[in-house]
XYZ file of C-alpha atoms in Angstrom:
694
model
C -81.075 38.711 19.762
C -83.490 37.777 17.374
C -81.577 36.533 13.980
C -82.905 39.874 11.894
C -81.229 41.871 8.958
C -80.808 45.484 9.952
C -80.052 47.808 6.792
C -77.474 50.404 7.929
C -74.171 51.552 6.557
C -70.799 51.055 6.678
C -68.349 53.384 8.990
C -65.769 54.436 7.129
C -65.643 56.883 3.647
C -68.315 59.241 3.197
C -69.836 56.682 0.582
C -71.716 55.715 3.311
C -72.187 52.221 2.006
C -75.915 50.388 2.653
C -75.588 46.586 4.072
C -77.459 44.320 6.213
C -76.246 43.738 9.455
C -77.333 39.966 10.395
C -76.076 38.929 14.332
C -75.389 35.257 14.325
C -75.405 32.446 16.968
C -71.845 32.634 17.685
C -72.204 36.200 18.805
C -70.579 37.618 15.827
C -72.171 40.093 13.104
C -72.642 39.216 9.661
C -72.394 41.696 6.523
C -75.062 41.271 3.547
C -75.901 42.772 0.256
C -78.491 45.881 0.292
C -78.599 46.843 -3.080
C -81.195 48.953 -2.786
C -78.866 51.462 -1.744
C -77.861 53.784 -5.039
C -74.305 54.455 -4.155
C -73.039 50.911 -3.945
C -76.364 49.145 -4.926
C -74.905 46.566 -2.360
C -71.407 46.477 -3.475
C -69.001 46.623 -0.851
C -64.636 46.642 -0.337
C -62.558 44.771 1.769
C -63.476 47.190 4.733
C -66.813 47.465 4.806
C -67.011 43.584 4.522
C -64.724 43.106 8.068
C -66.622 46.383 9.662
C -67.816 43.931 12.415
C -64.296 42.546 13.178
C -64.363 45.779 15.393
C -67.005 45.196 17.310
C -65.424 42.245 18.972
C -64.142 42.452 22.903
C -60.731 40.792 21.707
C -59.809 44.119 19.685
C -61.988 47.179 21.282
C -62.490 49.142 24.872
C -64.863 47.130 26.709
C -63.885 49.849 30.082
C -62.758 53.199 31.738
C -59.840 53.031 31.878
C -57.665 55.888 34.172
C -53.753 57.040 34.546
C -52.131 55.423 38.315
C -49.221 56.053 38.855
C -48.144 56.514 34.586
C -50.106 52.861 34.647
C -53.765 52.874 32.738
C -55.859 50.479 34.803
C -59.664 49.054 34.517
C -62.094 51.852 36.485
C -65.662 52.977 37.154
C -67.543 54.708 35.140
C -68.574 57.158 37.887
C -64.348 57.771 38.726
C -63.466 58.223 35.064
C -66.758 60.658 34.837
C -65.776 62.475 38.463
C -62.113 62.644 36.859
C -62.852 64.397 34.137
C -65.098 66.713 35.634
C -63.145 68.075 38.609
C -60.088 68.573 35.780
C -62.028 70.044 33.602
C -63.497 72.361 36.382
C -59.709 72.912 37.497
C -58.489 73.555 34.645
C -61.228 76.432 33.709
C -60.880 78.014 37.586
C -57.482 78.313 37.258
C -56.961 78.920 33.634
C -59.867 80.385 32.227
C -62.200 78.951 29.320
C -60.063 78.800 26.970
C -57.645 76.502 28.385
C -59.813 73.633 27.897
C -60.219 72.285 23.889
C -62.177 69.962 22.279
C -61.050 67.925 19.697
C -63.917 65.860 16.932
C -63.427 64.208 13.990
C -65.497 63.621 11.046
C -66.408 59.818 12.006
C -69.170 60.923 14.677
C -72.776 60.934 13.518
C -74.738 64.394 12.880
C -76.166 63.889 16.577
C -72.325 63.916 17.977
C -71.176 66.383 16.437
C -74.204 68.683 17.125
C -73.643 68.072 20.519
C -69.792 68.374 21.001
C -69.971 72.019 19.654
C -72.723 73.010 21.745
C -71.205 70.790 24.771
C -67.605 73.197 24.163
C -69.594 76.206 23.829
C -72.585 75.542 26.394
C -71.229 73.589 28.715
C -66.783 74.937 28.962
C -67.790 78.064 27.479
C -64.953 77.374 25.263
C -64.000 78.929 21.540
C -61.148 76.274 21.398
C -62.396 73.535 19.497
C -61.589 72.236 15.576
C -61.888 68.470 14.239
C -59.917 66.591 11.851
C -62.190 67.448 9.220
C -59.711 70.268 8.839
C -57.467 68.335 7.140
C -59.980 66.363 4.509
C -62.222 69.007 2.764
C -61.300 72.336 4.204
C -60.022 73.993 0.972
C -62.540 72.584 -1.436
C -65.279 74.009 1.381
C -63.368 77.404 1.390
C -63.240 77.178 -2.806
C -66.605 76.354 -2.777
C -68.087 78.858 -0.454
C -66.142 81.650 -2.226
C -67.297 80.431 -6.479
C -71.108 79.445 -5.262
C -71.939 80.907 -1.830
C -72.623 77.650 -0.354
C -70.381 74.125 0.464
C -71.885 70.672 -0.449
C -69.251 67.937 -1.553
C -70.849 66.813 -4.262
C -74.017 69.403 -5.790
C -75.699 66.326 -7.697
C -75.905 62.759 -7.013
C -73.295 60.441 -7.905
C -75.344 58.905 -10.146
C -75.359 61.275 -12.920
C -71.329 61.188 -13.755
C -72.470 58.185 -15.808
C -74.572 61.242 -17.972
C -71.779 63.524 -18.142
C -69.465 63.754 -20.964
C -66.217 64.208 -19.572
C -65.027 63.974 -16.008
C -61.439 65.176 -14.549
C -60.822 64.022 -11.436
C -57.970 65.750 -9.449
C -55.960 64.437 -6.811
C -58.117 60.940 -6.250
C -57.207 57.226 -5.892
C -61.230 56.276 -5.315
C -60.306 53.012 -6.509
C -57.799 52.494 -3.450
C -60.005 54.940 -1.081
C -63.776 54.084 -1.601
C -63.808 51.552 -4.213
C -67.256 50.789 -4.735
C -68.392 54.480 -6.475
C -65.347 52.828 -9.547
C -68.561 51.729 -11.527
C -69.978 54.943 -11.805
C -66.567 56.046 -13.625
C -66.654 52.547 -15.623
C -70.226 53.353 -17.010
C -69.369 56.910 -17.879
C -66.398 55.648 -20.207
C -68.946 52.800 -21.368
C -71.187 55.672 -21.803
C -68.432 57.371 -24.170
C -67.724 59.649 -21.806
C -63.973 60.655 -20.918
C -62.371 60.306 -17.747
C -58.927 62.027 -17.071
C -57.342 61.434 -14.085
C -54.276 64.360 -12.456
C -52.287 62.321 -9.972
C -48.936 61.637 -10.193
C -48.513 58.412 -9.430
C -50.102 55.886 -12.113
C -52.580 54.879 -9.226
C -55.531 52.012 -9.825
C -57.893 54.581 -10.853
C -55.588 56.459 -13.202
C -55.264 53.255 -15.075
C -59.305 53.225 -15.741
C -58.814 56.294 -17.676
C -58.493 57.514 -21.098
C -55.951 60.486 -19.952
C -52.993 60.674 -17.363
C -51.394 63.625 -16.519
C -48.766 63.559 -14.124
C -48.162 66.541 -12.955
C -45.338 67.654 -9.996
C -46.453 67.485 -6.296
C -47.658 70.607 -5.704
C -48.426 72.441 -8.958
C -52.039 71.371 -9.771
C -52.890 74.961 -9.149
C -50.759 75.770 -12.121
C -52.072 73.115 -14.295
C -55.736 74.161 -14.024
C -54.371 78.107 -14.785
C -53.412 76.795 -17.632
C -55.985 74.848 -18.994
C -57.781 77.759 -18.559
C -55.231 79.226 -20.489
C -55.658 77.451 -23.204
C -59.764 77.667 -23.036
C -59.638 81.491 -23.465
C -56.369 80.825 -26.413
C -58.704 78.613 -28.505
C -62.141 80.507 -27.787
C -63.532 77.857 -26.087
C -64.944 79.618 -23.596
C -68.955 80.058 -23.230
C -69.580 84.222 -22.823
C -73.553 84.177 -22.746
C -73.380 81.564 -19.514
C -71.054 83.921 -18.284
C -72.555 86.961 -18.495
C -75.717 85.543 -17.283
C -74.448 83.855 -14.457
C -70.970 84.882 -13.205
C -69.606 87.981 -12.039
C -65.005 88.351 -12.041
C -64.604 87.096 -15.448
C -62.027 89.778 -16.714
C -60.013 89.803 -13.147
C -59.801 86.186 -13.260
C -59.027 85.966 -17.428
C -56.778 87.996 -16.705
C -54.835 85.982 -14.433
C -54.948 83.019 -16.349
C -53.416 84.184 -19.052
C -50.487 85.064 -17.346
C -50.165 81.068 -17.120
C -49.292 80.444 -21.183
C -48.845 76.522 -22.082
C -44.770 76.045 -22.185
C -44.656 77.808 -18.512
C -47.053 75.048 -16.928
C -45.170 72.457 -19.071
C -42.114 74.045 -17.297
C -43.592 74.328 -13.712
C -45.490 70.596 -13.887
C -44.047 68.271 -16.665
C -47.258 67.532 -17.950
C -46.557 68.286 -21.939
C -48.441 70.796 -23.380
C -50.057 68.523 -26.309
C -51.407 66.309 -22.900
C -52.989 70.358 -21.905
C -54.261 70.971 -25.276
C -55.911 67.713 -25.599
C -57.736 68.534 -22.226
C -58.700 71.023 -23.287
C -60.331 69.268 -26.041
C -61.866 66.042 -24.420
C -63.670 68.514 -21.483
C -64.916 71.369 -23.524
C -66.009 69.404 -27.142
C -68.758 67.420 -25.249
C -72.570 69.121 -23.795
C -71.613 68.406 -20.500
C -68.168 68.042 -18.108
C -67.176 67.649 -14.849
C -64.329 68.506 -12.033
C -63.879 66.901 -8.943
C -61.056 67.193 -6.678
C -59.672 65.146 -3.327
C -56.930 65.237 -1.331
C -54.521 65.754 -3.954
C -55.103 69.244 -5.011
C -56.550 70.320 -1.646
C -54.231 69.452 1.169
C -52.060 72.277 0.416
C -50.875 75.363 1.712
C -52.730 77.136 -1.383
C -55.673 74.353 -1.160
C -58.664 77.029 -1.449
C -56.871 78.689 -4.459
C -55.885 75.587 -5.991
C -59.785 74.969 -5.906
C -60.872 78.144 -7.042
C -59.193 77.564 -10.128
C -60.630 74.445 -10.797
C -63.970 76.174 -10.448
C -62.899 78.912 -12.706
C -62.279 76.195 -15.457
C -65.875 74.854 -15.012
C -67.599 78.322 -15.087
C -65.346 80.025 -18.056
C -66.679 76.971 -20.205
C -70.684 77.166 -18.972
C -70.095 73.999 -16.906
C -71.383 74.761 -13.180
C -74.758 74.493 -12.372
C -76.247 72.303 -15.625
C -77.148 68.987 -15.844
C -74.453 66.633 -15.432
C -71.675 68.996 -15.255
C -69.863 71.161 -12.648
C -67.821 70.799 -9.751
C -67.426 68.260 -6.521
C -65.429 67.283 -4.032
C -64.910 63.831 -3.117
C -65.301 64.701 0.264
C -63.715 61.703 2.605
C -64.170 61.066 5.703
C -67.714 58.836 6.711
C -69.440 62.195 8.526
C -66.967 64.646 6.633
C -69.750 66.621 4.857
C -72.424 66.142 8.195
C -69.368 67.170 10.479
C -68.266 70.347 9.273
C -72.624 71.659 9.408
C -72.928 71.509 12.605
C -70.733 73.656 15.074
C -67.346 71.052 15.537
C -65.756 73.596 13.374
C -64.390 76.309 14.732
C -65.741 79.294 12.932
C -69.408 77.696 12.565
C -72.406 76.599 14.618
C -75.335 74.095 13.554
C -76.518 74.684 10.174
C -73.280 75.726 8.707
C -74.011 78.975 9.957
C -71.147 81.937 10.837
C -69.656 81.800 14.335
C -69.217 85.442 13.842
C -72.553 86.440 12.031
C -74.631 88.052 14.925
C -78.213 86.706 13.460
C -76.415 83.131 13.861
C -75.579 83.155 17.290
C -79.024 84.945 17.878
C -80.867 81.456 16.698
C -78.836 79.434 17.622
C -78.775 80.474 21.643
C -82.360 80.919 21.049
C -82.547 76.860 19.900
C -79.897 76.720 22.778
C -81.582 78.816 25.428
C -78.408 80.897 26.657
C -77.442 84.790 25.899
C -75.391 85.186 22.468
C -73.313 86.917 24.194
C -72.666 84.047 26.358
C -71.759 82.003 23.265
C -67.644 82.464 22.319
C -65.879 83.624 19.368
C -64.018 81.308 16.356
C -61.015 79.530 18.245
C -57.696 78.310 16.607
C -58.024 75.760 13.375
C -57.241 72.003 14.156
C -53.461 72.106 13.455
C -53.301 75.421 15.352
C -55.281 74.116 18.044
C -53.096 70.774 18.517
C -49.599 73.087 18.556
C -50.981 75.056 21.281
C -51.780 72.424 23.669
C -49.811 72.529 26.781
C -49.129 76.105 26.798
C -52.481 78.230 25.732
C -54.597 75.130 26.154
C -53.899 72.477 29.341
C -56.689 69.799 29.286
C -58.049 68.547 25.977
C -61.435 66.785 25.191
C -60.928 64.565 21.922
C -63.546 62.186 20.362
C -62.727 60.171 17.006
C -59.593 61.419 16.388
C -55.735 59.903 16.260
C -53.839 63.187 16.002
C -50.367 61.197 17.620
C -50.927 59.274 13.495
C -52.680 61.707 11.365
C -51.601 65.216 12.371
C -48.837 66.870 9.789
C -45.365 66.944 11.530
C -46.857 64.472 14.552
C -43.672 63.524 16.151
C -44.154 67.182 17.621
C -47.936 67.244 17.784
C -47.221 63.790 19.752
C -44.772 66.146 22.131
C -47.603 68.854 22.236
C -50.418 66.036 24.129
C -48.411 64.461 26.199
C -47.499 67.966 27.657
C -51.033 68.400 28.329
C -51.944 68.567 31.919
C -55.080 66.325 31.316
C -56.420 64.432 27.765
C -59.614 62.084 28.034
C -60.238 60.471 25.326
C -63.544 58.581 23.829
C -62.464 56.190 21.227
C -63.598 52.705 20.168
C -60.322 50.830 20.300
C -56.998 52.012 22.370
C -55.346 54.319 19.615
C -52.429 55.412 20.175
C -53.463 59.117 21.053
C -55.787 57.077 23.799
C -52.407 55.623 25.008
C -51.052 58.848 25.874
C -54.613 59.749 27.501
C -55.251 60.284 31.734
C -58.432 59.368 31.228
C -59.778 56.881 27.714
C -63.988 56.290 27.973
C -64.853 53.011 25.681
C -68.127 54.143 23.647
C -69.977 53.053 21.143
C -69.501 52.159 17.414
C -71.609 52.655 14.207
C -73.666 49.266 15.136
C -74.400 49.745 18.286
C -76.166 52.684 18.032
C -78.463 54.808 16.049
C -77.869 58.140 13.962
C -77.529 60.450 11.409
C -74.215 60.880 8.544
C -74.380 63.237 5.309
C -72.463 61.282 2.695
C -70.480 63.264 0.022
C -72.927 63.586 -2.238
C -75.252 65.856 0.649
C -77.630 62.561 0.990
C -78.066 62.518 4.860
C -78.953 59.118 5.786
C -80.399 56.987 8.854
C -77.785 54.173 10.566
C -79.591 52.165 12.026
C -78.763 49.863 15.722
C -77.782 46.700 14.943
C -76.870 45.111 18.308
C -76.456 45.541 21.699
C -73.471 47.267 22.591
C -71.235 45.261 25.522
C -71.973 45.783 29.041
C -69.785 48.523 30.331
C -70.306 50.924 27.286
C -71.852 53.804 26.972
C -72.246 56.429 23.909
C -70.805 59.859 23.434
C -74.226 61.593 23.987
C -74.474 59.507 27.289
C -71.014 60.588 28.020
C -71.838 64.469 27.176
C -74.405 64.684 29.022
C -72.482 62.874 32.618
C -70.469 65.350 32.085
C -72.340 68.533 31.215
C -74.915 67.143 34.564
C -71.781 67.347 37.010
C -70.208 70.552 35.456
C -73.452 72.367 36.435
C -75.596 71.963 33.105
C -78.707 69.747 34.024
C -80.841 70.368 30.708
C -79.965 70.475 27.287
C -77.968 67.277 26.907
C -80.501 64.437 26.111
C -78.940 61.059 25.292
C -81.261 60.096 22.929
C -79.778 60.384 19.409
C -83.346 61.104 17.673
C -84.065 63.873 20.875
C -80.679 65.130 19.600
C -82.172 64.923 15.681
C -85.178 67.101 16.451
C -82.875 69.693 18.344
C -80.712 69.486 15.344
C -83.387 70.442 12.590
C -84.501 73.639 14.684
C -81.046 74.754 15.346
C -80.321 74.738 11.512
C -83.481 75.577 10.441
C -82.965 78.718 7.714
C -78.815 77.791 7.557
C -77.139 77.098 4.540
C -77.777 73.705 5.571
C -81.189 73.193 6.544
C -82.224 69.983 7.669
C -85.331 71.045 9.391
C -87.026 68.959 6.842
C -85.483 65.853 7.307
C -87.306 63.476 9.923
C -85.691 59.979 10.954
C -89.272 58.677 9.653
C -88.287 60.349 6.068
C -84.733 59.235 6.382
C -85.757 55.255 6.852
C -88.837 55.386 4.480
C -86.828 57.046 1.337
C -83.523 56.084 1.361
C -81.954 59.319 2.882
C -82.600 63.240 1.921
C -80.226 65.052 0.511
C -80.073 69.010 2.031
C -80.955 71.881 1.937
C -84.664 70.241 2.880
C -86.633 73.273 4.805
C -89.621 72.893 6.165
C -92.443 73.083 4.335
C -95.567 75.219 5.089
C -97.909 72.970 2.984
C -99.184 69.280 3.243
C -96.385 67.734 1.139
C -93.068 68.012 2.139
C -89.842 69.352 0.395
C -88.502 66.268 -1.886
C -84.822 67.725 -1.001
C -81.967 69.170 -2.924
C -80.312 66.856 -4.727
C -78.902 68.874 -7.472
C -77.998 72.718 -6.250
C -77.331 75.465 -8.411
C -79.583 74.862 -11.878
C -81.594 77.967 -11.331
C -79.095 80.252 -9.311
C -75.978 79.916 -7.234
C -76.362 80.581 -3.553
C -74.453 84.260 -3.777
C -77.226 86.800 -2.773
C -77.745 88.108 -6.754
C -77.628 84.698 -7.696
C -74.667 84.653 -9.520
C -71.114 82.442 -9.199
C -67.937 84.212 -8.284
C -64.846 83.730 -10.568
C -62.083 84.504 -7.835
C -58.375 85.486 -9.189
C -55.327 83.177 -8.500
C -52.398 83.170 -9.453
C -49.720 79.955 -9.081
C -47.442 80.106 -6.635
C -44.687 77.193 -4.907
C -44.936 74.692 -2.340
C -44.085 75.692 1.145
C -40.868 73.827 1.230
C -39.741 73.429 -2.609
C -36.989 70.702 -2.950
C -33.135 71.744 -2.441
C -29.580 70.403 -2.312
C -30.342 69.058 1.328
C -33.593 67.590 0.277
C -33.937 67.009 -3.351
C -37.218 64.783 -3.398
C -41.015 65.630 -3.074
C -42.660 63.196 -0.578
C -46.183 63.338 -1.647
C -48.379 60.661 0.925
C -52.264 59.167 0.655
C -53.940 55.901 1.426
C -54.090 51.925 0.213
C -56.867 49.543 -0.195
C -56.864 47.136 2.984
C -56.679 50.387 5.638
C -58.250 53.477 6.818
C -57.158 56.841 7.692
C -55.141 56.555 10.947
C -55.789 53.121 11.009
C -56.536 52.705 14.471
C -59.316 50.275 13.153
C -58.522 48.583 10.105
C -54.688 47.630 11.532
C -57.326 45.601 13.957
C -58.227 43.277 11.420
C -56.576 40.190 10.209
C -57.937 40.189 6.818
C -56.693 43.887 6.497
C -53.697 43.165 7.665
C -52.625 40.555 5.684
C -53.164 42.593 2.325
C -51.537 45.161 3.885
C -49.187 44.307 6.710
C -47.169 47.789 7.241
C -45.798 51.267 5.803
C -43.747 50.760 2.362
C -41.591 53.944 0.641
C -42.790 53.789 -3.536
C -40.262 55.251 -5.435
C -39.127 55.205 -9.390
C -36.767 52.803 -11.018
C -34.306 55.743 -11.575
C -34.436 57.335 -7.850
C -33.388 54.102 -6.158
C -30.697 52.962 -8.884
C -29.162 56.351 -7.651
C -29.687 55.073 -3.616
C -28.450 51.743 -3.924
C -32.063 50.667 -3.335
C -33.377 47.201 -3.969
C -37.466 45.877 -3.957
C -37.618 45.464 0.056
C -34.601 46.938 1.198
C -35.438 49.635 4.181
C -35.195 53.009 3.492
C -35.424 56.258 4.985
C -36.911 59.315 4.432
C -35.958 62.067 6.122
C -37.492 66.065 6.302
C -36.909 68.463 8.474
C -39.422 67.205 10.690
C -38.091 64.226 11.321
C -37.422 60.686 9.987
C -39.324 57.604 8.745
C -38.372 54.532 7.829
C -39.919 51.267 5.844
C -39.194 49.067 2.870
C -39.028 49.942 -0.886
C -41.598 49.349 -3.401
C -39.950 50.245 -6.970
C -42.291 50.847 -9.798
C -42.471 52.879 -12.788
C -45.629 54.160 -12.143
C -44.453 57.100 -10.288
C -42.279 60.247 -11.201
C -38.461 59.738 -10.633
C -38.680 63.330 -8.164
C -41.026 61.669 -6.264
C -41.457 59.574 -3.511
C -44.951 58.230 -2.192
C -45.503 56.860 1.867
C -49.496 55.936 2.822
C -49.765 57.353 5.995
C -51.703 54.994 8.556
C -49.231 53.594 10.607
C -47.709 54.328 13.665
C -43.652 53.875 15.041
C -41.081 54.358 12.678
C -42.638 54.078 9.242
C -45.346 57.027 10.737
C -45.224 59.388 7.245
C -46.623 62.154 9.253
C -43.119 62.704 11.203
C -42.478 63.897 7.791
C -44.981 66.124 6.284
C -45.120 70.109 6.416
C -47.580 71.404 8.378
C -47.267 75.080 6.355
C -51.188 76.163 6.649
C -53.540 77.695 3.724
C -54.422 81.095 4.608
C -57.994 80.428 4.296
C -58.685 77.448 4.967
C -55.682 76.391 7.533
C -55.192 72.724 5.569
C -51.893 71.802 6.329
C -49.509 70.789 3.424
C -49.664 67.144 3.565
C -49.226 66.690 -0.713
C -46.158 67.820 -0.856
C -42.789 68.578 1.253
C -38.730 68.416 0.398
C -37.158 65.584 1.337
C -34.165 62.983 1.072
C -33.373 59.357 0.992
C -31.228 57.497 2.495
C -30.015 52.902 2.998
C -30.398 52.297 5.962
C -28.413 49.030 7.355
C -30.435 45.710 8.971
């Protein structure tokens, strides 16, 4: 293999940091700085630097596995694919097409996500498809769509952040979840701007803040409403902007005025002086932003919470203006693109709605099928997983590990075990793959070409840098072979650029319009922001780095205020379960840990789960640093060493969710769903603590 560097992107978070990959003579792959990419400017976190470790045959799958006599044993590709096709056919014949489920992932490339949605609806004829991105950005997507008529994680590039006057960062520990992005916030402060962090923990990110608010988990909605109340009471609204660019202000204002500062302090624990200081810091500069992440979004009222923060931006004239606005810090590598092109239960490519007749007609024409043949919307992610073994008999799963990542995980593990048939496509034998009837080893980021869409809405080209080991096939090849075996001989190409060309046509005219984007442009321009429609002129459409500067995406061009009111989390503490649990990530691990837990350097930095608790809570429990502590909820029990710190509220404990086994945090979490986004309430549930004898 030629010893030359290939410019590409990291396989992990939604920054999609640029990097160069160079094959070394010993068969390893070296990562080097790629300073030309504006998102990370050459900087990489530990996960990015060590990403090639998972390419090693020592840790990754190299052969199909088929369950025989209760054990997974190596098999040929034909044996594995024939068995999958036979089982899926049997399921459809005996139980109907909706007995076949499909579960995707926010790490799949746009080409794979697009093809997976097409495969489910055209080949299997099932409505039962969703993906793990439902657990990440769905509340922000719902709130953004309500307000602006369009959801794109950030409506502006990251480079705008240092030029703003103030940023309120709500429920994000980006210093650990996406470390290279921290430089934008450092530059914000160097330029005289202010950073306000909202988090019940004093995280590495909160340590960088000018002001740190520590609300009780699950009270972000009340906090935003209290801030808006003060904005109105102090005469800080932008009445001209409200009149010219929005509708619905009167109802939203009335709802906010019911949340006076002292009431909000009682709910959130944030002192009134801090509320007033937040309003001053946010309103005095010419520009300001609110950025949310999983903290306020992963709640059973996550959509309303996002709406409340957007209302704060609209009332102060901050949205759709330079260096201002609301944005969501998308989490997974292709979390943005993954929800745009059809692997979500209610969507078709281009972010079209599945129940829209015009959208169905457009996509059906591209696919060469009858619009009436396309199934309607199916179950959301948790509801789909909860139906396994009952309504859904067989499941095709790509790029996800719900045995670790789903809420009420022990229950979901049992549902997966109850399936008649499970097939998993993955690069490693994850905890979910270990339960499968067939496991297919597939190519990963450095071994294939494809596109992703980062948190800014910037479509990127990930280039193939090395040849995969013998016996490995791509997800596109898997779906092509299965479609052929299931009677659909055309329409499932294996070349990613050919798939992208079809995706361009399918997305044309939709909210997420990629039709003016090509592989050539992506390579030459370092990515292109959508929407980027095909332009009839000689000059190609430049893409849209900044949305809403002239108008919002609703037909009348105006943003919508959404009136919302505070309500409690689904499961408040009580005498039996008196403490709140919140969950999150650590810097050295990623998501369910299926890949990062196979990297020695990362495991040395973060070897296992822990329970973070305040000294006063530890004293009442009688626990010392490192002692095993049991955290018990109504759904189960997890045990991990105590980590005692002043950087957390005394009424709250924190657990990272990257591990399986007795320290699995998602054994405890509550699957109560947001009524709009169907997001589970990962971020707040009632627990009790117990000491453990060892």
